[in-house]
Coordinates of C-alpha atoms and ligand atoms in Angstrom, one line a residue:
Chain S
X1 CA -40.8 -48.7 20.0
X2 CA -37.2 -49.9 18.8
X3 CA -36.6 -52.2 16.0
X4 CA -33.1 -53.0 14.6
X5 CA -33.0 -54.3 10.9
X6 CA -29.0 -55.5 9.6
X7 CA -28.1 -54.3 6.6
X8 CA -26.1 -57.0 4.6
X9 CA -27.4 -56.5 0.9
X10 CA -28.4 -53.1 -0.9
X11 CA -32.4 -54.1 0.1
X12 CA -31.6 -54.0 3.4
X13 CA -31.5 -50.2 3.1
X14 CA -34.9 -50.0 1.6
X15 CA -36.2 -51.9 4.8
X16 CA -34.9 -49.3 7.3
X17 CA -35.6 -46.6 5.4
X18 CA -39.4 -48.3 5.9
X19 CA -39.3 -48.9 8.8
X20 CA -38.2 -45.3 9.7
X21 CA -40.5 -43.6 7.6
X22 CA -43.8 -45.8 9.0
X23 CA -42.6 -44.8 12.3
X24 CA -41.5 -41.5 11.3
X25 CA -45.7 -40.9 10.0
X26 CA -47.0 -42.3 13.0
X27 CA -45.4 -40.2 15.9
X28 CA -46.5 -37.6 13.5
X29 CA -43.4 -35.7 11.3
X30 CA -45.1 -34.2 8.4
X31 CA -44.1 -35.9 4.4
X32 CA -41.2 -33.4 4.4
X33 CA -40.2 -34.6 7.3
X34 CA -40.5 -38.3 6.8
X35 CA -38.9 -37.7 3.2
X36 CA -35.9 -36.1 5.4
X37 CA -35.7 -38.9 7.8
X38 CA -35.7 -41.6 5.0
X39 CA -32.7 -39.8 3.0
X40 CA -31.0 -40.1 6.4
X41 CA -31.7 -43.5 7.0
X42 CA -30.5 -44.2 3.4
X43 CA -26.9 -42.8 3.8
X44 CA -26.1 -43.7 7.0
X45 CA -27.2 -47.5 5.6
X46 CA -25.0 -46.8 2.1
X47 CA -22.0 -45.8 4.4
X48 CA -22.3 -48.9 6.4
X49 CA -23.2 -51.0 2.5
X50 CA -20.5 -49.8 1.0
X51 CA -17.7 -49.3 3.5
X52 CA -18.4 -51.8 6.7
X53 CA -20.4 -54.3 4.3
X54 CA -22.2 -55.0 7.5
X55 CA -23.9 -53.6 10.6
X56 CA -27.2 -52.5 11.9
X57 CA -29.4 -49.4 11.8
X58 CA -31.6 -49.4 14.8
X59 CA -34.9 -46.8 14.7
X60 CA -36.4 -46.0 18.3
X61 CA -38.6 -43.2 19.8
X62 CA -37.3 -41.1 22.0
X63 CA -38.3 -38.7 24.6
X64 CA -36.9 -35.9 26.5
X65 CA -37.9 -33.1 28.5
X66 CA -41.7 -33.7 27.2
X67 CA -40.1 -33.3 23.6
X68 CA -40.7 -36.5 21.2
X69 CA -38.5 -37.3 18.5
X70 CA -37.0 -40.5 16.8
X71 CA -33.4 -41.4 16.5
X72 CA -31.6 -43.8 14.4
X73 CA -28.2 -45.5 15.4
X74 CA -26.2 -47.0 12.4
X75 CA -23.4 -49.1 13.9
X76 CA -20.8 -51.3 12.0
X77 CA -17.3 -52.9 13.1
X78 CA -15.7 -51.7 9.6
X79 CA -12.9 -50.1 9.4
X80 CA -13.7 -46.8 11.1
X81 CA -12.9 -43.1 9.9
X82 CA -9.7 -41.7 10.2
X83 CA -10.7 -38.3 10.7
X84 CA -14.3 -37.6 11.3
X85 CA -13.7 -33.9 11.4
X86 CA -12.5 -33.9 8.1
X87 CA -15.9 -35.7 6.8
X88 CA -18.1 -33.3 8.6
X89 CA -16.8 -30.7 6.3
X90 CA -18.9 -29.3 3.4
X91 CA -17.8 -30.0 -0.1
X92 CA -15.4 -33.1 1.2
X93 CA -17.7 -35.9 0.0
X94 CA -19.1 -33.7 -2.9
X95 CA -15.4 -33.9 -4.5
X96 CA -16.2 -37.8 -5.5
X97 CA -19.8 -38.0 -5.3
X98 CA -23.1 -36.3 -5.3
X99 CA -24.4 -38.0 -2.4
X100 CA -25.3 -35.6 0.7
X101 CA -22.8 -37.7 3.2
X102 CA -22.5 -36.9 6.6
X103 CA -22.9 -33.3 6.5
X104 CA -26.2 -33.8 5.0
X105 CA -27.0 -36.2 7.5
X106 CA -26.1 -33.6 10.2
X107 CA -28.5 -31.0 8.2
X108 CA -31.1 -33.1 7.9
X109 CA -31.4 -33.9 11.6
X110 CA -31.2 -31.8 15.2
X111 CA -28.3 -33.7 17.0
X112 CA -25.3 -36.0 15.4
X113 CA -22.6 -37.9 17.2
X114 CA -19.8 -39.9 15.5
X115 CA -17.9 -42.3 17.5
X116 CA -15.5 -44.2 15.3
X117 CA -12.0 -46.0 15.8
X118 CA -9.8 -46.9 12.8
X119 CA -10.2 -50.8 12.5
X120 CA -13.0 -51.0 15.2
X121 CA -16.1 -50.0 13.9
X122 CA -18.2 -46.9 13.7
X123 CA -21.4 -45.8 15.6
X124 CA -23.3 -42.9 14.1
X125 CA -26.1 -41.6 16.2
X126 CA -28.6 -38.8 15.2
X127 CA -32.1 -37.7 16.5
X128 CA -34.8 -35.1 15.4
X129 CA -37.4 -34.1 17.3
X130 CA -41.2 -33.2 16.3
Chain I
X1 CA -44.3 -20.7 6.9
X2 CA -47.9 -20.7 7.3
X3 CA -48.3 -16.8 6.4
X4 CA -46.3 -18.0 3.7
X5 CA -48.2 -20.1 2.7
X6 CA -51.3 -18.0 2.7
X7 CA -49.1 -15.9 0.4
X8 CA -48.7 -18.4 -2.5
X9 CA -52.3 -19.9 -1.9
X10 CA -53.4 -16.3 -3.2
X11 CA -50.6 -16.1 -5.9
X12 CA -51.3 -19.3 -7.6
X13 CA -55.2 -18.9 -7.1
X14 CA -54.8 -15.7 -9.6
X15 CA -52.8 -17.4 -11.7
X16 CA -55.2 -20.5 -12.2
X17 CA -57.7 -17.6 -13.2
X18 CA -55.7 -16.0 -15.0
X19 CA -52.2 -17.6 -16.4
X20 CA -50.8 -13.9 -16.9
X21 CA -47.4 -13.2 -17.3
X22 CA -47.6 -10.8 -14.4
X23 CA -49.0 -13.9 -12.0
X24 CA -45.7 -15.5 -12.8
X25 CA -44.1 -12.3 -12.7
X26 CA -45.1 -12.2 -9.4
X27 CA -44.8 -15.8 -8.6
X28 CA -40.9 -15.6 -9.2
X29 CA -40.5 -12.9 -6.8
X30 CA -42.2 -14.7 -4.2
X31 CA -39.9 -17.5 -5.0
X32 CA -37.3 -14.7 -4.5
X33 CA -37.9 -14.1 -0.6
X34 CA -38.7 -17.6 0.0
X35 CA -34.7 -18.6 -0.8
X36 CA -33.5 -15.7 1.3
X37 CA -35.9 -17.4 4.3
X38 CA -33.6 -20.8 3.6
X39 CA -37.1 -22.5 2.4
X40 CA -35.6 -25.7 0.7
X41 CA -37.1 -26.9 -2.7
X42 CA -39.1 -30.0 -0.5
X43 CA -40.8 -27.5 1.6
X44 CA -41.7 -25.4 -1.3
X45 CA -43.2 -28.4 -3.0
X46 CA -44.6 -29.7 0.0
X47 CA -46.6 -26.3 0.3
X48 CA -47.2 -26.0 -3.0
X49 CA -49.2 -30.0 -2.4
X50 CA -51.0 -28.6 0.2
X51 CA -52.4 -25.3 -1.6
X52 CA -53.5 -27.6 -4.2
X53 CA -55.2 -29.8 -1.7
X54 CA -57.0 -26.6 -0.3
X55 CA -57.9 -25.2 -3.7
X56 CA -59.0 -28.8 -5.0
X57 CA -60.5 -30.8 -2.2
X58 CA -61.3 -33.4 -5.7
X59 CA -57.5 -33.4 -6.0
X60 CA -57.1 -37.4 -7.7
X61 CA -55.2 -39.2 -5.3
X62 CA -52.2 -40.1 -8.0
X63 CA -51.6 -36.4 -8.0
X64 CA -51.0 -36.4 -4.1
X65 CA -48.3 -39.5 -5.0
X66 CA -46.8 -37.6 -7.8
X67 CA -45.9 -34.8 -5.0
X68 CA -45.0 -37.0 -3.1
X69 CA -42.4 -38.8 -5.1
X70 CA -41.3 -35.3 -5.8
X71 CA -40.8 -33.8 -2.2
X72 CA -38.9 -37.3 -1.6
X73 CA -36.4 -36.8 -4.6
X74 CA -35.7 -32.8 -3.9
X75 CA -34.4 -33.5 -0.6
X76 CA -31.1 -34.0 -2.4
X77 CA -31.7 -30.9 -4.1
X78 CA -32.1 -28.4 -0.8
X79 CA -28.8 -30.6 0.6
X80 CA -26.8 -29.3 -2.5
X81 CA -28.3 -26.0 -2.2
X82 CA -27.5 -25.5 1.3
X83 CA -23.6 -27.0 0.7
X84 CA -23.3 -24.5 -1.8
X85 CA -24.6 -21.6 0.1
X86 CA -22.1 -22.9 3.6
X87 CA -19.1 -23.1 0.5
X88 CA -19.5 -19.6 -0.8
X89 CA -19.4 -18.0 2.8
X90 CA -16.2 -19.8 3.5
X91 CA -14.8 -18.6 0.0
X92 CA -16.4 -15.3 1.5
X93 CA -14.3 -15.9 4.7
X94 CA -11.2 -17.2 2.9
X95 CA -11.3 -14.2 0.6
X96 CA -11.5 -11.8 3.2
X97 CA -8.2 -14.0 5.2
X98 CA -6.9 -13.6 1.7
X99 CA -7.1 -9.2 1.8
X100 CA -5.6 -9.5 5.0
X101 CA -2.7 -11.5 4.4
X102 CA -1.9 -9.8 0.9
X103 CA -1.3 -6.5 3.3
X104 CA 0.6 -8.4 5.8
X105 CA 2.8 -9.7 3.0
X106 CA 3.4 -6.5 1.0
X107 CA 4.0 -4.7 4.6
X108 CA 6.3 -7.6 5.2
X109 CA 8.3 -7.8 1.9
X110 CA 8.3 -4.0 1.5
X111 CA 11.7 -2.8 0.7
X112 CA 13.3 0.7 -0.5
X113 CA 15.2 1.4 -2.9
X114 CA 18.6 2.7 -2.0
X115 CA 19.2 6.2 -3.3
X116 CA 23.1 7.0 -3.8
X117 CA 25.3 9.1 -6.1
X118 CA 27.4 6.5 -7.4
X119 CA 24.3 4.9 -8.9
X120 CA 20.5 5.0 -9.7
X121 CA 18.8 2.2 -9.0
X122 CA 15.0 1.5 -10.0
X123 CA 12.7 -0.9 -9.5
X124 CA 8.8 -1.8 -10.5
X125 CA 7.4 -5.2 -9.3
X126 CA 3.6 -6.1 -9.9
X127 CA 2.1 -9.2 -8.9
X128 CA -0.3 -11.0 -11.4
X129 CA -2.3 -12.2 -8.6
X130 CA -3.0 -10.6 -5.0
X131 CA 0.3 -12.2 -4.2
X132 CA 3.6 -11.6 -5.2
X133 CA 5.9 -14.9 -6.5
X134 CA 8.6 -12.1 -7.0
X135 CA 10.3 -10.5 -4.7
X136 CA 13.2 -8.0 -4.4
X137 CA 15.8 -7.5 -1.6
X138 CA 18.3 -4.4 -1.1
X139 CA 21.1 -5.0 1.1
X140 CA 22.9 -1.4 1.4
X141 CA 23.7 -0.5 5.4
X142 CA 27.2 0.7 5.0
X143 CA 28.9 3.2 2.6
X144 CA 31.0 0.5 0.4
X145 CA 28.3 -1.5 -1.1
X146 CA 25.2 -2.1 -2.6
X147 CA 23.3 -5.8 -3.1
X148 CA 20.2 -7.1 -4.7
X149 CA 18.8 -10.0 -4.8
X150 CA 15.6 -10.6 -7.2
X151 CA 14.1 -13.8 -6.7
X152 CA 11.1 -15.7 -8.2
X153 CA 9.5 -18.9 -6.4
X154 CA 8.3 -21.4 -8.7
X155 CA 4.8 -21.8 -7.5
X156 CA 2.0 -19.1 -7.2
X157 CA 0.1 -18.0 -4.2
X158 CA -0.3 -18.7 -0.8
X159 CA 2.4 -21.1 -0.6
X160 CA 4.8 -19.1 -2.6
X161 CA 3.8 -16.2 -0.5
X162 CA 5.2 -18.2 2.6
X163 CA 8.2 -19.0 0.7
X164 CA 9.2 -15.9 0.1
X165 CA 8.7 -14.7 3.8
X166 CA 11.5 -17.4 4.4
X167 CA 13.4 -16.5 1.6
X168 CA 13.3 -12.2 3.1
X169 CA 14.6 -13.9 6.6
X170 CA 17.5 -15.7 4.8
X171 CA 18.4 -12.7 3.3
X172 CA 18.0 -10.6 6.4
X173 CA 20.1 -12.9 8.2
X174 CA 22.9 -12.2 6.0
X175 CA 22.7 -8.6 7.4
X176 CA 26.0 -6.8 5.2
X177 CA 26.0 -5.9 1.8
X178 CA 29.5 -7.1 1.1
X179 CA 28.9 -10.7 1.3
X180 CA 30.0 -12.8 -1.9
X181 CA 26.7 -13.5 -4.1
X182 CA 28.3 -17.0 -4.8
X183 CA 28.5 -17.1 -0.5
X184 CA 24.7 -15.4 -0.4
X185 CA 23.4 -18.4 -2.9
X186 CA 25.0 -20.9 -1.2
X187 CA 23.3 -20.2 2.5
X188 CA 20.2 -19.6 0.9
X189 CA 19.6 -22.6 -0.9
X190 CA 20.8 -24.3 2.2
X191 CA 18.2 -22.9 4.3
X192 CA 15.5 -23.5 1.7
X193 CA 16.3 -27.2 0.9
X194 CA 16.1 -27.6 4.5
X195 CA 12.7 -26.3 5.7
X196 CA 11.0 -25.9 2.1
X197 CA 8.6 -28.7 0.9
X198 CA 10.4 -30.7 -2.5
X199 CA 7.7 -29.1 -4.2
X200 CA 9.2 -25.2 -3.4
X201 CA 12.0 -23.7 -5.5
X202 CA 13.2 -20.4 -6.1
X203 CA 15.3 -18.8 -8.2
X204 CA 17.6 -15.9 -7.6
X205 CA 19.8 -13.7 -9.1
X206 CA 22.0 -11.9 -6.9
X207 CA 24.3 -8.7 -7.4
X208 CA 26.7 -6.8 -5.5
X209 CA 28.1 -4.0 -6.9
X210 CA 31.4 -2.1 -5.2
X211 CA 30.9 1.4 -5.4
X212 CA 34.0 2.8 -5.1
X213 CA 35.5 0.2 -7.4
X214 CA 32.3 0.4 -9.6
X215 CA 32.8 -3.7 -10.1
X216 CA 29.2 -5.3 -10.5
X217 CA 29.8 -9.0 -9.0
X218 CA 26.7 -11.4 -10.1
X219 CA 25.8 -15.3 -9.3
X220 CA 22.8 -16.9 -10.4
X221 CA 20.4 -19.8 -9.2
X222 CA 18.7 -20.7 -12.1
X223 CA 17.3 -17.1 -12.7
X224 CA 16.2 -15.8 -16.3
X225 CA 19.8 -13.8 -17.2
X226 CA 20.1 -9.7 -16.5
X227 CA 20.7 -8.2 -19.3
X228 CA 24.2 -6.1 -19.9
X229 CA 24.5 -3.1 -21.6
X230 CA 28.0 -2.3 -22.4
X231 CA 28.0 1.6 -23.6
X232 CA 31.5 1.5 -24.7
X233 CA 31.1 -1.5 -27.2
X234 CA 27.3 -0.2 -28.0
X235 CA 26.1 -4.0 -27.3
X236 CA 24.2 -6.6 -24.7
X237 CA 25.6 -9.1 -22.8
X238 CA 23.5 -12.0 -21.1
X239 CA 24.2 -12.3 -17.8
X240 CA 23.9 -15.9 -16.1
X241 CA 24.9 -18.8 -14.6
X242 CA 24.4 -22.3 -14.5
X243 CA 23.7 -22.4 -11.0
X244 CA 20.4 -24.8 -10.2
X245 CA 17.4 -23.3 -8.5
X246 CA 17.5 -22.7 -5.2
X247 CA 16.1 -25.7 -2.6
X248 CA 17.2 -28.5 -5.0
X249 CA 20.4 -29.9 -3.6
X250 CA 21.9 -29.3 -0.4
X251 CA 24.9 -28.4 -1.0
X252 CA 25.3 -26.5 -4.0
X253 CA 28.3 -24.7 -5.3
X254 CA 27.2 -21.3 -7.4
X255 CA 30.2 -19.4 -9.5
X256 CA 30.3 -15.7 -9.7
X257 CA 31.4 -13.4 -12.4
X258 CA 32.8 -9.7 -11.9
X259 CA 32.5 -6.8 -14.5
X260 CA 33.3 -3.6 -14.6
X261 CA 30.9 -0.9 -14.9
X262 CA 31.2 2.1 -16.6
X263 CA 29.9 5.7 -17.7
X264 CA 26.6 5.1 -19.7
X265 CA 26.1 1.0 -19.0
X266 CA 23.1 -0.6 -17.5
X267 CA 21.9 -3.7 -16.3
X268 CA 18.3 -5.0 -16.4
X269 CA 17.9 -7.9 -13.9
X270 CA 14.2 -9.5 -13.7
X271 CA 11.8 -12.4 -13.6
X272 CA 11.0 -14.6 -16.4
X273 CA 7.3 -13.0 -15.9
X274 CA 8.9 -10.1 -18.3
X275 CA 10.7 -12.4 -21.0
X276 CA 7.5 -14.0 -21.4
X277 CA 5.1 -12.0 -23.4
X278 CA 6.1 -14.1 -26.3
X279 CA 5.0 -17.3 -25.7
X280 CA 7.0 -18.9 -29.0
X281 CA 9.8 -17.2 -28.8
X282 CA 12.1 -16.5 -26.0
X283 CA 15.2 -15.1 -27.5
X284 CA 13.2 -12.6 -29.7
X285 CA 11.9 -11.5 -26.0
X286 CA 14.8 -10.2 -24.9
X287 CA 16.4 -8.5 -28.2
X288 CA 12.3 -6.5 -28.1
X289 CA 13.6 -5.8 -24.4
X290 CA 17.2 -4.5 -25.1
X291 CA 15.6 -2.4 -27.7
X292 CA 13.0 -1.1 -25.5
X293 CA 15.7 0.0 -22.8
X294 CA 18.4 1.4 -25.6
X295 CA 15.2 3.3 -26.7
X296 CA 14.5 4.7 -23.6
X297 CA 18.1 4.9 -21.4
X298 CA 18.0 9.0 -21.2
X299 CA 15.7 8.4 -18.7
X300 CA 16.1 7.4 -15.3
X301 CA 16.4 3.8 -13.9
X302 CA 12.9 4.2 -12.4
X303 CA 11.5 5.8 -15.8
X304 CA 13.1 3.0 -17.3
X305 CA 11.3 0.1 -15.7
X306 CA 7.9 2.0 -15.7
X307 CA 8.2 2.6 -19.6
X308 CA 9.2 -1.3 -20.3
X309 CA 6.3 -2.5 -17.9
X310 CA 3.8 0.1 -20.2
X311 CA 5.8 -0.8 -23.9
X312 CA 5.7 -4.8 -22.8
X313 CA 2.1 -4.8 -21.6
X314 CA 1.1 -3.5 -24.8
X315 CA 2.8 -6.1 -27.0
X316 CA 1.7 -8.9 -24.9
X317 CA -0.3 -11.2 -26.5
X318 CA -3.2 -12.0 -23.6
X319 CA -1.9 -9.7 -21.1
X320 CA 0.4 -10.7 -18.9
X321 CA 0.1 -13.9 -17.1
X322 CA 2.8 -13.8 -14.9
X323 CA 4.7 -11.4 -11.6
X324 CA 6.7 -9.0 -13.4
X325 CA 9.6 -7.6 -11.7
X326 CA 12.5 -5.8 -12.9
X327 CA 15.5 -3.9 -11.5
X328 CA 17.7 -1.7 -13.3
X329 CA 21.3 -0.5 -12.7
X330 CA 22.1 2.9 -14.3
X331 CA 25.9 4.1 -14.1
Ligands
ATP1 N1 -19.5 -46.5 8.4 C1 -18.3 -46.1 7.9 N2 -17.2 -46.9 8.0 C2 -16.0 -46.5 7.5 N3 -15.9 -45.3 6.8 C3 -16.9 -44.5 6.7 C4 -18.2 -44.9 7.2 N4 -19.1 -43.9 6.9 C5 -18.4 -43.0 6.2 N5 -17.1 -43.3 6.1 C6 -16.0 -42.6 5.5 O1 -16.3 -41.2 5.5 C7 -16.3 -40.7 4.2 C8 -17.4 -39.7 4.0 O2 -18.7 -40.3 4.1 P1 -20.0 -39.5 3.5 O3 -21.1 -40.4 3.6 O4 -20.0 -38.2 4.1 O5 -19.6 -39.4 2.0 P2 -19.4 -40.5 0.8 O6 -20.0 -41.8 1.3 O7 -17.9 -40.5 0.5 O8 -20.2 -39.9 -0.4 P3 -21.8 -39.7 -0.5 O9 -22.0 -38.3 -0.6 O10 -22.2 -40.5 -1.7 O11 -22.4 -40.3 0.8 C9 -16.5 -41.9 3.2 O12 -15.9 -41.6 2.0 C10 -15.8 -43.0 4.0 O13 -14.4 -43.0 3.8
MG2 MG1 -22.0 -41.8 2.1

């Protein structure tokens, strides 16, 4: 399964985090779980709202050594993120909002990588296995 | 998690019968171990929806949404939680960088006071915070002269505790004791408007005093004034300069001024941390000072800056709130 929803408006967020929660429930994460993948979904989508204005969050199943797990991609051609390290920090994103940002998102999940060029676009991909 | 679980299933059972205080007694400290196991707030709600599901099969299905709704919300929570937990083991780290580096510095910045005949020299310095914005240099490696530089770096902290490093290599560079203060000032600020950020300046006060000649030569770089003591004429003299703070303009001229010392005088050369126990007045400082020191000049220069640190501490207003160095010159 892979479905790939764009995120133009503010309800475009609520779709994904649908769609990744339905499929979330069905290859069987628990509510905790599904509540954990939504929240990831969301600000991956609010970075891409807010600072790309558009791109696309794409949800697929995934499977790996007999392990299954899901894995969202959020990919925009924004303006990129000077220095990624510096986001992955603790307390960098709390300083101007209460959000959980990227480190959150890195919590949340088993496996992050963060490919971004200033003025090219930035792809975020995580995954978290059953 | 699920012997865990089993745990609060039997905790909040009694309680249900019961609603003691010791159920919730005992409910807390379950609570307790469950935060030292990392358990975030969604998992304990989520376990805490389940146990009900267990205990009431008959659970109404808009209870099972209002836990959910819940569990979906505290995510959030258990993210904050967990950034706070990460930020206080770096301050744990950092605070641990921050013991080390206060050794390193005092080890670094450590300097003796000379002992001669000609004249007693004492000196206290205590930092206000782990470390030192003072600092204070002897320069005495021949038999002609002695030279003291006591310097303050606006700033406090780490950064000024890197300042001063550079500010002990200047000095070290300058390697003799006879050097002119006015010459001293002048390569100093050089080096520091050089390689200091704009934000860095110090300010110095720097003495040389001849000992066979017993001629105390002084320049200043925008440093709170020594104080004089002239035995002969019973009074104090300010001594300063108008010399700006080190690291502000590259190439600064600084004046010096030569006295005489004699029999019975002193000088009292120190931060603005000591003036400044009296936040109103400033000028009322220093007359408390020079009548602290008359008060106590049968002792010696050491005994002199220990009793002013003790007499000043005392009168401060909400203890003091800056580095408090002074250096006293006895003839
Ligand atoms: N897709 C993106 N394109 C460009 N910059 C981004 C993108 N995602 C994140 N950033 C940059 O990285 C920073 C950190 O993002 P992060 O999501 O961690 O925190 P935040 O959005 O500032 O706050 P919040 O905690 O509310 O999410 C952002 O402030 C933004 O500058
Ligand atoms: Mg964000």
């Amino acid at each position: 399964m892979k479905s790939t929803i764009n995120i133009t408006t503010e309800w475009d967020i609520v779709t994904a985090r649908e769609i990744g929660r339905n499929e979330a429930k069905k290859i069987g994460f628990d509510t905790v779980n599904q509540a954990r993948i939504a929240t990831v979904i969301s600000e991956l989508a609010r970075n891409i709202y807010l600072y790309a204005s558009v791109g696309t969050i794409t949800i697929e199943t995934v499977e790996q050594d007999g392990k299954v797990g899901l894995a969202i991609t959020a990919a925009d051609q924004g303006p990129g993120i000077e220095d990624v390290r510096a986001v992955m920090q603790d307390g960098f994103s709390t300083s101007g909002s209460i959000g959980a940002g990227l480190p959150g998102v890195k919590r949340l999940m088993d496996d992050i990588e963060i490919q971004s060029q200033l003025k090219e676009g930035t792809t975020v991909r995580v995954k978290k296995w059953l | 998690m699920k012997e865990l679980k089993i745990q609060y299933k039997k905790i909040l059972v009694d309680y249900i019968e019961n609603q003691s205080e010791r159920n919730l007694y005992i409910g807390q400290n379950f609570i307790r171990q469950l935060i030292q196991k990392n358990i975030t707030p969604e998992e304990v709600i989520h376990m805490h929806k389940q146990v009900m599901e267990e205990i009431f099969p008959e659970l109404p299905v808009v209870s099972r949404h209002g836990y959910d709704f819940l569990i979906e919300i505290m995510v959030y929570f258990g993210l904050t939680l967990k950034e706070h937990q990460m930020l206080l083991e770096q301050q744990e780290e950092m605070r641990i960088e921050m013991n080390v580096a206060t050794k390193i510095q005092s080890v670094l910045l450590k300097t003796t006071v000379p002992q001669i005949d000609e004249i007693d020299i004492g000196m206290l310095s205590i930092p206000i915070r782990k470390m030192n914005g003072d600092y204070v240099h002897f320069l005495n490696d021949e038999e002609n002269y002695v030279g003291v530089a006591v310097t303050d770096v606006v700033g406090k902290g780490v950064p000024a505790a890197l300042c001063m490093s550079m500010v002990k290599y200047g000095l070290d560079t300058l390697e003799y004791a006879e050097n002119n203060p006015s010459y001293v000032l002048e390569v100093l600020n050089r080096i520091i408007e050089k390689s200091v950020d704009d934000s860095m300046f110090v300010s110095m006060f720097y003495g040389r005093l001849d000992l066979a000649r017993s001629i105390f030569t002084y320049g200043s770089a925008g440093h709170e004034p020594a104080i004089y003591y002239n035995a002969a004429d019973n009074a104090f003299y300010g001594l300063g300069a108008k010399g700006l703070l080190l690291g502000i303009m590259p190439e600064m001229k600084y004046e010096q001024t030569e006295i005489p010392l004699y029999e019975g005088d002193f000088i009292i050369m120190m931060t603005d941390g000591v003036t400044e126990f009296r936040h109103d007045d400033k000028i009322d400082s220093r007359k408390i000072i020079e009548q602290l020191a008359l008060t106590y000049s049968h002792l010696s220069a050491q005994e002199m800056c220990e009793k002013l640190y003790e007499e000043l501490q005392k009168l401060q207003e909400q203890g003091l709130d800056d580095d408090f160095t002074v250096v006293i010159f006895k003839k």
